[in-house]
Coordinates of C-alpha atoms and ligand atoms in Angstrom, one line a residue:
I277 CA 0.0 0.1 0.1
R278 CA 2.7 2.5 0.8
A279 CA 4.3 1.8 -2.4
S280 CA 1.3 2.4 -4.7
A281 CA -0.1 5.4 -2.7
S282 CA 3.2 7.4 -2.9
P283 CA 3.6 10.1 -0.5
R284 CA 2.4 13.7 -0.9
R285 CA 4.4 15.9 -3.1
P286 CA 4.4 19.6 -3.3
P287 CA 1.3 20.8 -5.2
G288 CA 2.2 21.8 -9.0
S289 CA 5.6 19.7 -9.0
A290 CA 6.3 18.2 -12.3
E291 CA 5.8 14.8 -11.1
G292 CA 2.1 15.8 -10.9
A293 CA -0.1 17.5 -8.5
G294 CA 0.9 15.9 -5.4
L295 CA -2.2 14.2 -4.7
S296 CA -2.6 10.9 -2.5
V297 CA -5.9 9.3 -3.5
L298 CA -8.1 6.5 -2.5
V299 CA -10.3 5.8 -5.5
T300 CA -13.3 3.7 -4.7
G301 CA -14.9 1.7 -7.4
A302 CA -11.2 1.7 -8.9
A303 CA -12.0 -1.7 -11.0
G304 CA -15.2 0.0 -12.6
F305 CA -15.3 1.7 -15.8
V306 CA -14.8 5.8 -14.5
G307 CA -12.6 4.2 -11.6
T308 CA -10.0 2.4 -14.1
H309 CA -9.5 5.4 -16.3
C310 CA -9.4 8.1 -13.6
S311 CA -6.8 6.0 -11.6
L312 CA -4.9 5.3 -14.5
A313 CA -4.9 9.0 -15.4
L314 CA -3.7 10.3 -11.9
R315 CA -1.0 7.5 -11.9
K316 CA 0.2 8.8 -15.4
R317 CA 0.7 12.5 -14.1
G318 CA 2.4 11.1 -10.6
D319 CA -0.1 11.3 -8.0
G320 CA -0.2 8.6 -5.5
V321 CA -3.4 6.2 -6.2
L322 CA -4.7 3.1 -4.0
G323 CA -7.7 1.6 -5.3
L324 CA -10.4 -0.2 -3.7
D325 CA -13.5 -2.3 -5.2
N326 CA -15.5 -5.2 -4.1
F327 CA -15.5 -7.0 -7.5
N328 CA -19.2 -7.6 -7.2
S329 CA -20.9 -9.4 -10.2
Y330 CA -23.3 -6.9 -11.2
Y331 CA -21.7 -7.4 -14.7
D332 CA -19.0 -9.7 -15.8
P333 CA -16.5 -10.1 -13.2
S334 CA -13.7 -11.0 -16.0
L335 CA -13.8 -7.5 -17.3
K336 CA -13.4 -6.2 -13.9
K337 CA -10.3 -8.5 -13.4
A338 CA -8.9 -7.5 -16.8
R339 CA -9.1 -3.7 -15.6
R340 CA -7.5 -4.5 -12.3
A341 CA -4.5 -6.2 -14.3
L342 CA -4.3 -3.1 -16.6
L343 CA -4.0 -1.1 -13.4
G344 CA -1.6 -3.6 -11.9
S345 CA 0.9 -2.9 -14.9
H346 CA 0.7 0.8 -14.4
G347 CA 1.5 0.3 -10.9
V348 CA -1.9 0.8 -9.6
F349 CA -2.8 -1.6 -6.8
V350 CA -6.6 -2.5 -6.0
V351 CA -7.5 -4.0 -2.6
E352 CA -10.4 -6.2 -2.8
G353 CA -12.8 -4.9 -0.2
D354 CA -16.2 -3.3 0.6
I355 CA -16.9 0.5 1.4
N356 CA -19.3 -0.7 4.0
D357 CA -16.0 -2.3 5.8
G358 CA -15.3 0.2 8.3
R359 CA -12.6 -1.4 9.7
L360 CA -10.9 -1.8 6.7
L361 CA -11.3 1.8 5.6
A362 CA -9.9 2.8 8.9
K363 CA -6.7 0.9 8.5
L364 CA -6.3 2.2 4.9
F365 CA -6.4 5.8 6.3
D366 CA -4.2 4.8 9.0
V367 CA -1.5 3.5 6.7
V368 CA -1.8 6.3 3.9
P369 CA -2.5 9.8 4.7
F370 CA -5.0 10.4 1.7
T371 CA -5.0 14.0 0.6
H372 CA -8.4 13.0 -1.6
V373 CA -11.1 10.3 -2.1
L374 CA -12.2 9.9 -5.6
H375 CA -15.5 7.8 -4.6
L376 CA -16.7 5.9 -7.3
A377 CA -18.0 2.8 -5.8
A378 CA -22.1 2.3 -6.2
Q379 CA -24.6 0.2 -7.5
A380 CA -25.2 1.7 -10.7
G381 CA -27.9 1.1 -13.6
V382 CA -31.3 2.5 -13.5
R383 CA -33.4 -0.6 -14.5
Y384 CA -31.6 -3.3 -12.4
A385 CA -32.9 -1.3 -9.3
M386 CA -36.4 -3.0 -9.7
E387 CA -34.7 -6.2 -9.6
N388 CA -32.5 -5.7 -6.5
P389 CA -33.2 -2.7 -4.7
A390 CA -31.3 -3.7 -1.6
S391 CA -27.9 -3.3 -3.6
Y392 CA -28.6 0.4 -4.1
V393 CA -29.2 0.8 -0.4
H394 CA -26.1 -1.3 0.5
S395 CA -23.7 0.8 -1.7
N396 CA -25.2 4.0 -2.5
I397 CA -26.4 4.9 0.7
A398 CA -25.1 2.4 3.6
G399 CA -21.9 2.4 2.0
L400 CA -21.3 6.3 1.5
V401 CA -22.2 6.7 5.2
S402 CA -19.5 4.1 6.1
L403 CA -17.0 6.0 3.8
L404 CA -18.0 9.5 5.0
E405 CA -17.4 8.1 8.4
A406 CA -14.0 7.1 7.8
C407 CA -13.2 10.3 6.1
K408 CA -14.4 12.6 8.9
D409 CA -12.5 10.3 11.4
A410 CA -9.4 10.5 9.5
D411 CA -6.4 12.8 10.1
P412 CA -5.7 14.4 7.9
Q413 CA -9.6 14.4 6.6
P414 CA -9.3 14.0 2.9
A415 CA -11.5 16.2 0.4
V416 CA -14.0 14.1 -1.1
V417 CA -15.0 14.3 -4.8
W418 CA -17.7 11.9 -5.5
A419 CA -19.9 10.4 -8.6
S420 CA -23.6 11.5 -8.4
S421 CA -25.6 11.2 -11.8
S422 CA -27.7 13.1 -14.1
S423 CA -30.8 11.1 -13.1
V424 CA -31.5 13.3 -10.1
Y425 CA -33.0 15.5 -12.5
G426 CA -35.6 12.7 -12.9
L427 CA -38.8 14.0 -14.4
N428 CA -37.6 17.9 -14.8
D429 CA -38.8 18.9 -18.3
R430 CA -36.7 22.0 -18.1
V431 CA -33.5 21.8 -20.4
P432 CA -30.6 21.8 -20.5
F433 CA -30.6 20.6 -16.8
S434 CA -28.4 23.2 -14.6
E435 CA -27.5 22.6 -11.1
A436 CA -30.0 25.0 -9.6
H437 CA -32.9 23.0 -11.6
R438 CA -35.1 21.0 -9.1
T439 CA -34.1 17.5 -8.3
D440 CA -37.2 16.2 -6.1
R441 CA -38.8 14.0 -8.8
P442 CA -36.5 11.0 -9.3
A443 CA -37.7 8.6 -12.0
S444 CA -35.9 5.6 -10.4
L445 CA -34.6 4.0 -6.9
Y446 CA -30.9 4.7 -8.5
A447 CA -31.8 8.1 -8.9
A448 CA -33.2 8.4 -5.5
T449 CA -30.0 6.9 -3.8
K450 CA -27.9 9.4 -5.8
K451 CA -30.1 12.3 -4.6
A452 CA -30.0 10.9 -1.2
G453 CA -26.2 10.6 -1.6
E454 CA -26.0 14.9 -2.4
E455 CA -27.8 15.4 0.9
I456 CA -25.8 13.0 3.0
T457 CA -22.5 14.5 1.8
H458 CA -23.8 17.8 2.6
T459 CA -24.6 17.0 6.0
Y460 CA -20.8 15.8 6.7
N461 CA -19.7 19.1 4.9
H462 CA -21.9 20.9 7.4
I463 CA -21.2 18.9 10.5
Y464 CA -17.7 17.6 10.1
G465 CA -16.1 20.1 7.4
L466 CA -15.5 17.5 4.9
S467 CA -14.9 19.0 1.6
V468 CA -17.2 17.8 -0.8
T469 CA -17.6 17.8 -4.7
G470 CA -20.5 15.9 -6.1
L471 CA -20.3 15.4 -10.1
R472 CA -23.5 14.6 -12.0
F473 CA -22.0 12.6 -14.7
F474 CA -24.2 12.3 -18.0
T475 CA -24.1 8.9 -19.8
V476 CA -20.6 8.3 -19.9
Y477 CA -19.4 5.7 -22.7
G478 CA -15.7 4.4 -24.0
P479 CA -13.2 1.9 -24.1
W480 CA -13.3 -0.6 -21.2
G481 CA -17.0 0.6 -20.4
R482 CA -19.7 -1.0 -18.8
P483 CA -21.5 -4.0 -20.6
D484 CA -25.1 -3.3 -19.3
M485 CA -25.1 0.3 -20.9
A486 CA -27.1 0.4 -24.3
Y487 CA -24.1 1.5 -26.6
F488 CA -22.1 -1.6 -25.4
S489 CA -25.0 -4.4 -25.4
F490 CA -26.3 -2.9 -28.7
T491 CA -22.3 -3.5 -30.2
R492 CA -22.4 -7.1 -28.9
N493 CA -26.0 -7.8 -30.0
I494 CA -25.4 -6.1 -33.6
L495 CA -22.1 -8.3 -34.0
Q496 CA -23.7 -11.4 -32.8
G497 CA -27.1 -11.0 -35.1
K498 CA -29.2 -10.6 -32.5
P499 CA -31.8 -8.0 -32.0
I500 CA -31.7 -5.1 -30.1
T501 CA -34.6 -3.1 -28.2
V502 CA -34.9 0.5 -28.6
Y503 CA -37.1 2.4 -26.6
R504 CA -39.2 5.2 -27.8
G505 CA -40.9 7.6 -25.5
R506 CA -44.9 8.7 -25.8
D507 CA -46.0 10.1 -28.6
R508 CA -43.5 8.2 -30.7
V509 CA -40.8 11.0 -29.7
D510 CA -37.0 9.2 -29.8
L511 CA -34.9 9.1 -26.5
A512 CA -31.9 11.2 -26.4
R513 CA -28.9 11.1 -24.0
D514 CA -26.0 13.7 -23.6
F515 CA -23.6 10.8 -24.4
T516 CA -20.3 12.0 -22.7
Y517 CA -17.0 10.5 -23.6
I518 CA -14.7 9.0 -20.8
D519 CA -11.6 11.0 -21.4
D520 CA -13.8 14.4 -20.9
I521 CA -15.0 13.0 -17.8
V522 CA -11.7 12.0 -16.6
R523 CA -10.6 15.3 -17.2
G524 CA -13.2 16.8 -15.1
C525 CA -12.7 14.4 -12.0
L526 CA -9.0 15.3 -12.1
A527 CA -9.9 19.0 -12.3
S528 CA -12.3 18.7 -9.4
L529 CA -9.8 16.8 -7.3
D530 CA -7.1 19.6 -8.0
T531 CA -9.6 22.6 -7.0
A532 CA -11.6 20.6 -4.4
G533 CA -10.0 22.9 -1.6
R534 CA -9.4 21.2 2.2
S535 CA -11.4 19.8 4.5
T536 CA -11.5 21.8 7.9
G537 CA -11.8 18.9 10.2
T538 CA -9.8 16.9 12.2
G539 CA -10.6 13.8 14.1
G540 CA -14.2 14.1 13.6
K541 CA -14.3 17.8 14.7
K542 CA -15.3 20.6 12.7
R543 CA -12.7 23.6 12.6
G544 CA -14.1 25.9 10.0
P545 CA -16.4 25.9 6.8
A546 CA -15.3 23.9 4.1
P547 CA -16.2 23.6 0.1
Y548 CA -19.3 22.1 -0.7
R549 CA -19.7 21.9 -4.9
I550 CA -21.8 20.2 -7.3
F551 CA -21.1 20.1 -11.2
N552 CA -22.6 18.9 -14.5
L553 CA -20.3 16.8 -16.2
G554 CA -21.8 16.2 -19.6
N555 CA -21.3 16.9 -23.4
T556 CA -24.0 19.5 -24.1
S557 CA -25.0 18.0 -27.3
P558 CA -27.7 15.1 -26.7
V559 CA -27.8 12.6 -29.7
T560 CA -31.0 10.3 -30.2
V561 CA -30.7 6.6 -29.5
P562 CA -31.7 5.6 -33.4
T563 CA -28.8 8.1 -34.1
L564 CA -26.5 6.0 -32.0
V565 CA -27.7 2.9 -33.4
S566 CA -27.0 4.2 -36.9
I567 CA -23.2 5.2 -35.7
L568 CA -22.6 2.0 -34.4
E569 CA -24.1 0.1 -37.5
R570 CA -21.7 2.3 -39.7
Y571 CA -18.6 1.5 -37.9
L572 CA -19.5 -2.4 -37.5
R573 CA -20.4 -2.9 -41.1
V574 CA -23.6 -4.7 -39.8
K575 CA -27.3 -3.6 -40.2
A576 CA -29.1 -4.0 -36.6
K577 CA -32.0 -5.9 -36.1
K578 CA -34.1 -3.3 -34.1
N579 CA -37.3 -3.9 -32.0
V580 CA -38.6 -0.5 -31.1
V581 CA -40.9 -0.4 -28.2
E582 CA -42.3 2.3 -26.1
M583 CA -40.5 3.1 -23.1
P584 CA -42.2 0.6 -20.2
G585 CA -41.7 3.0 -17.5
N586 CA -38.9 1.1 -15.8
G587 CA -36.8 4.3 -14.5
D588 CA -35.3 5.8 -17.9
V589 CA -36.2 9.4 -18.5
P590 CA -37.0 10.5 -22.0
Y591 CA -34.1 13.1 -22.3
T592 CA -31.0 14.2 -20.8
H593 CA -29.0 17.8 -21.7
A594 CA -26.3 19.3 -19.3
N595 CA -25.8 23.1 -18.8
I596 CA -22.2 23.0 -18.1
S597 CA -21.4 26.5 -17.4
L598 CA -20.6 26.0 -13.6
A599 CA -18.1 23.5 -14.6
R600 CA -16.6 25.4 -17.4
E601 CA -16.2 28.3 -15.2
Q602 CA -14.9 26.8 -12.0
L603 CA -13.2 23.6 -13.2
G604 CA -12.1 24.7 -16.9
Y605 CA -14.1 21.6 -18.0
K606 CA -14.4 21.5 -21.8
P607 CA -15.6 18.4 -23.3
T608 CA -14.0 17.8 -26.4
T609 CA -15.1 14.1 -27.9
S610 CA -17.9 14.1 -30.3
L611 CA -20.1 10.6 -30.1
E612 CA -18.8 10.1 -33.6
M613 CA -15.2 10.3 -32.4
G614 CA -15.9 8.6 -29.1
L615 CA -17.9 5.7 -30.6
K616 CA -14.9 5.1 -33.2
K617 CA -12.6 4.7 -30.4
F618 CA -14.9 2.3 -28.3
V619 CA -15.6 -0.1 -31.5
R620 CA -11.7 -0.2 -31.9
W621 CA -11.4 -1.2 -28.4
Y622 CA -14.2 -3.7 -28.2
L623 CA -13.1 -5.5 -31.5
S624 CA -9.7 -5.8 -30.4
Y625 CA -10.5 -6.8 -26.5
Y626 CA -13.2 -9.5 -27.7
G627 CA -11.2 -10.7 -30.6
Y628 CA -13.9 -10.4 -32.8
N629 CA -13.6 -12.3 -36.1
R630 CA -15.3 -10.5 -38.8
G631 CA -15.7 -13.9 -40.8
T632 CA -17.3 -16.1 -38.6
H633 CA -18.7 -13.8 -36.0
T634 CA -17.1 -15.8 -33.1
F635 CA -15.9 -14.1 -29.8
R636 CA -12.7 -15.0 -27.8
N637 CA -13.6 -13.6 -24.6
S638 CA -17.7 -13.5 -24.6
Ligands
NAD854 P1 -19.1 0.5 -12.5 O1 -20.0 -0.3 -12.0 O2 -18.2 -0.1 -13.7 O3 -17.9 1.1 -11.4 C1 -18.4 0.8 -9.8 C2 -17.7 -0.1 -9.3 O4 -17.8 -0.2 -7.9 C3 -17.5 -1.3 -9.6 O5 -16.4 -2.3 -9.9 C4 -18.1 -2.4 -8.4 O6 -17.3 -3.8 -8.4 C5 -17.7 -1.3 -7.3 N1 -18.6 -1.2 -6.1 C6 -19.7 -1.3 -6.2 N2 -20.2 -1.4 -5.0 C7 -19.3 -1.4 -4.1 C8 -19.2 -1.6 -2.7 N3 -20.1 -1.6 -2.0 N4 -17.7 -1.5 -1.9 C9 -16.6 -1.5 -3.0 N5 -16.8 -1.3 -4.2 C10 -17.9 -1.6 -4.9 O7 -19.6 2.0 -13.1 P2 -19.2 3.3 -13.4 O8 -20.0 3.3 -14.6 O9 -17.7 3.2 -13.4 O10 -19.6 4.2 -12.7 C11 -18.5 5.1 -11.8 C12 -19.6 6.1 -10.9 O11 -20.1 6.8 -11.6 C13 -20.9 5.5 -10.0 O12 -20.9 5.9 -8.6 C14 -22.1 5.8 -10.8 O13 -23.4 5.7 -10.1 C15 -21.6 7.1 -11.5 N6 -22.5 7.4 -12.6 C16 -21.7 6.8 -13.8 C17 -22.5 6.9 -15.2 C18 -22.1 6.4 -16.5 O14 -22.9 6.6 -17.5 N7 -21.2 5.2 -16.4 C19 -23.3 7.8 -15.1 C20 -23.7 8.8 -14.1 C21 -23.2 8.4 -12.8

């Protein structure tokens, strides 16, 4: 642990921003990319992940191997394990926690609601308890979600819009997370930054997300289900490329400001911030499918059905003025460009053979 999360270096040093970061959910999609980017610029990184089986555990193991080859060690453990967290904070004086561990996915909440309470509520509280007791207290940057805008129909969504009408249990737990983190900021002086990610996609992505499962099904000649809103309106998402999200996460860590407490006691006010991290250009799902068809050179078999009311919202669109102003956040990757990189990764990772439609790894 000491070796992989190197001691603090002075801010702005040539070797990086001098951070020592605990990344929870490090074997996840966003966690892998952020950990690699932090390591690349010379910051100390230690990962934590429970390697749950919500989706293909072999993909998480492959990400862990990739991280290991870049000198990032991932501890296998659960954020609900307070003793483990206390030990980690005891050994490493983390300056920051990048909290990405969560039960993600909107529809799965109807199958397994308890997993959302376990990771997104109880797990969050357990992590914040460890952070507030740590000396020094780290600054916390964590993943909320665009889903908190729920049934809000004012677009583009800005941070000041109402978030009191979640459309899924997942969204409700992220909204609760924003309120829980605010409490720890208020009572214990924890510096908190909540990031509302908008539909993140890219290489090493999540197999449960539409762009990924569509790619798999199109290549295997299986049908894909495309939801359409009521009144036959196409669903649209503000798809945001992973590298843009990573830049937003690192800028949030760099500007987080200090926590003001020690050993569970607040010494003064600490920053509490919330930012949208999106792409500001929503694309409809049929357009997403046609881009994939072009890159894969296979026509999709589409089943178009009305959205069944299972937690999805019809439209997301981020207003990113606040992040642009305070973080210098500026997404640069179009969906066309990002999907090209995703498809290239997908074909090389799964070893797709164009002639026989067989896969090495799926
Ligand atoms: P992911 O599922 O790939 O990563 C989450 C990781 O956390 C997984 O590796 C999982 O094993 C781990 N984990 C879950 N519960 C845990 C627990 N109790 N203890 C320890 N580890 C645990 O998801 P992702 O797409 O990388 O998302 C990262 C974060 O961003 C999540 O908080 C998610 O809710 C949020 N988010 C993601 C998106 C997106 O489009 N990918 C959009 C909005 C918000």
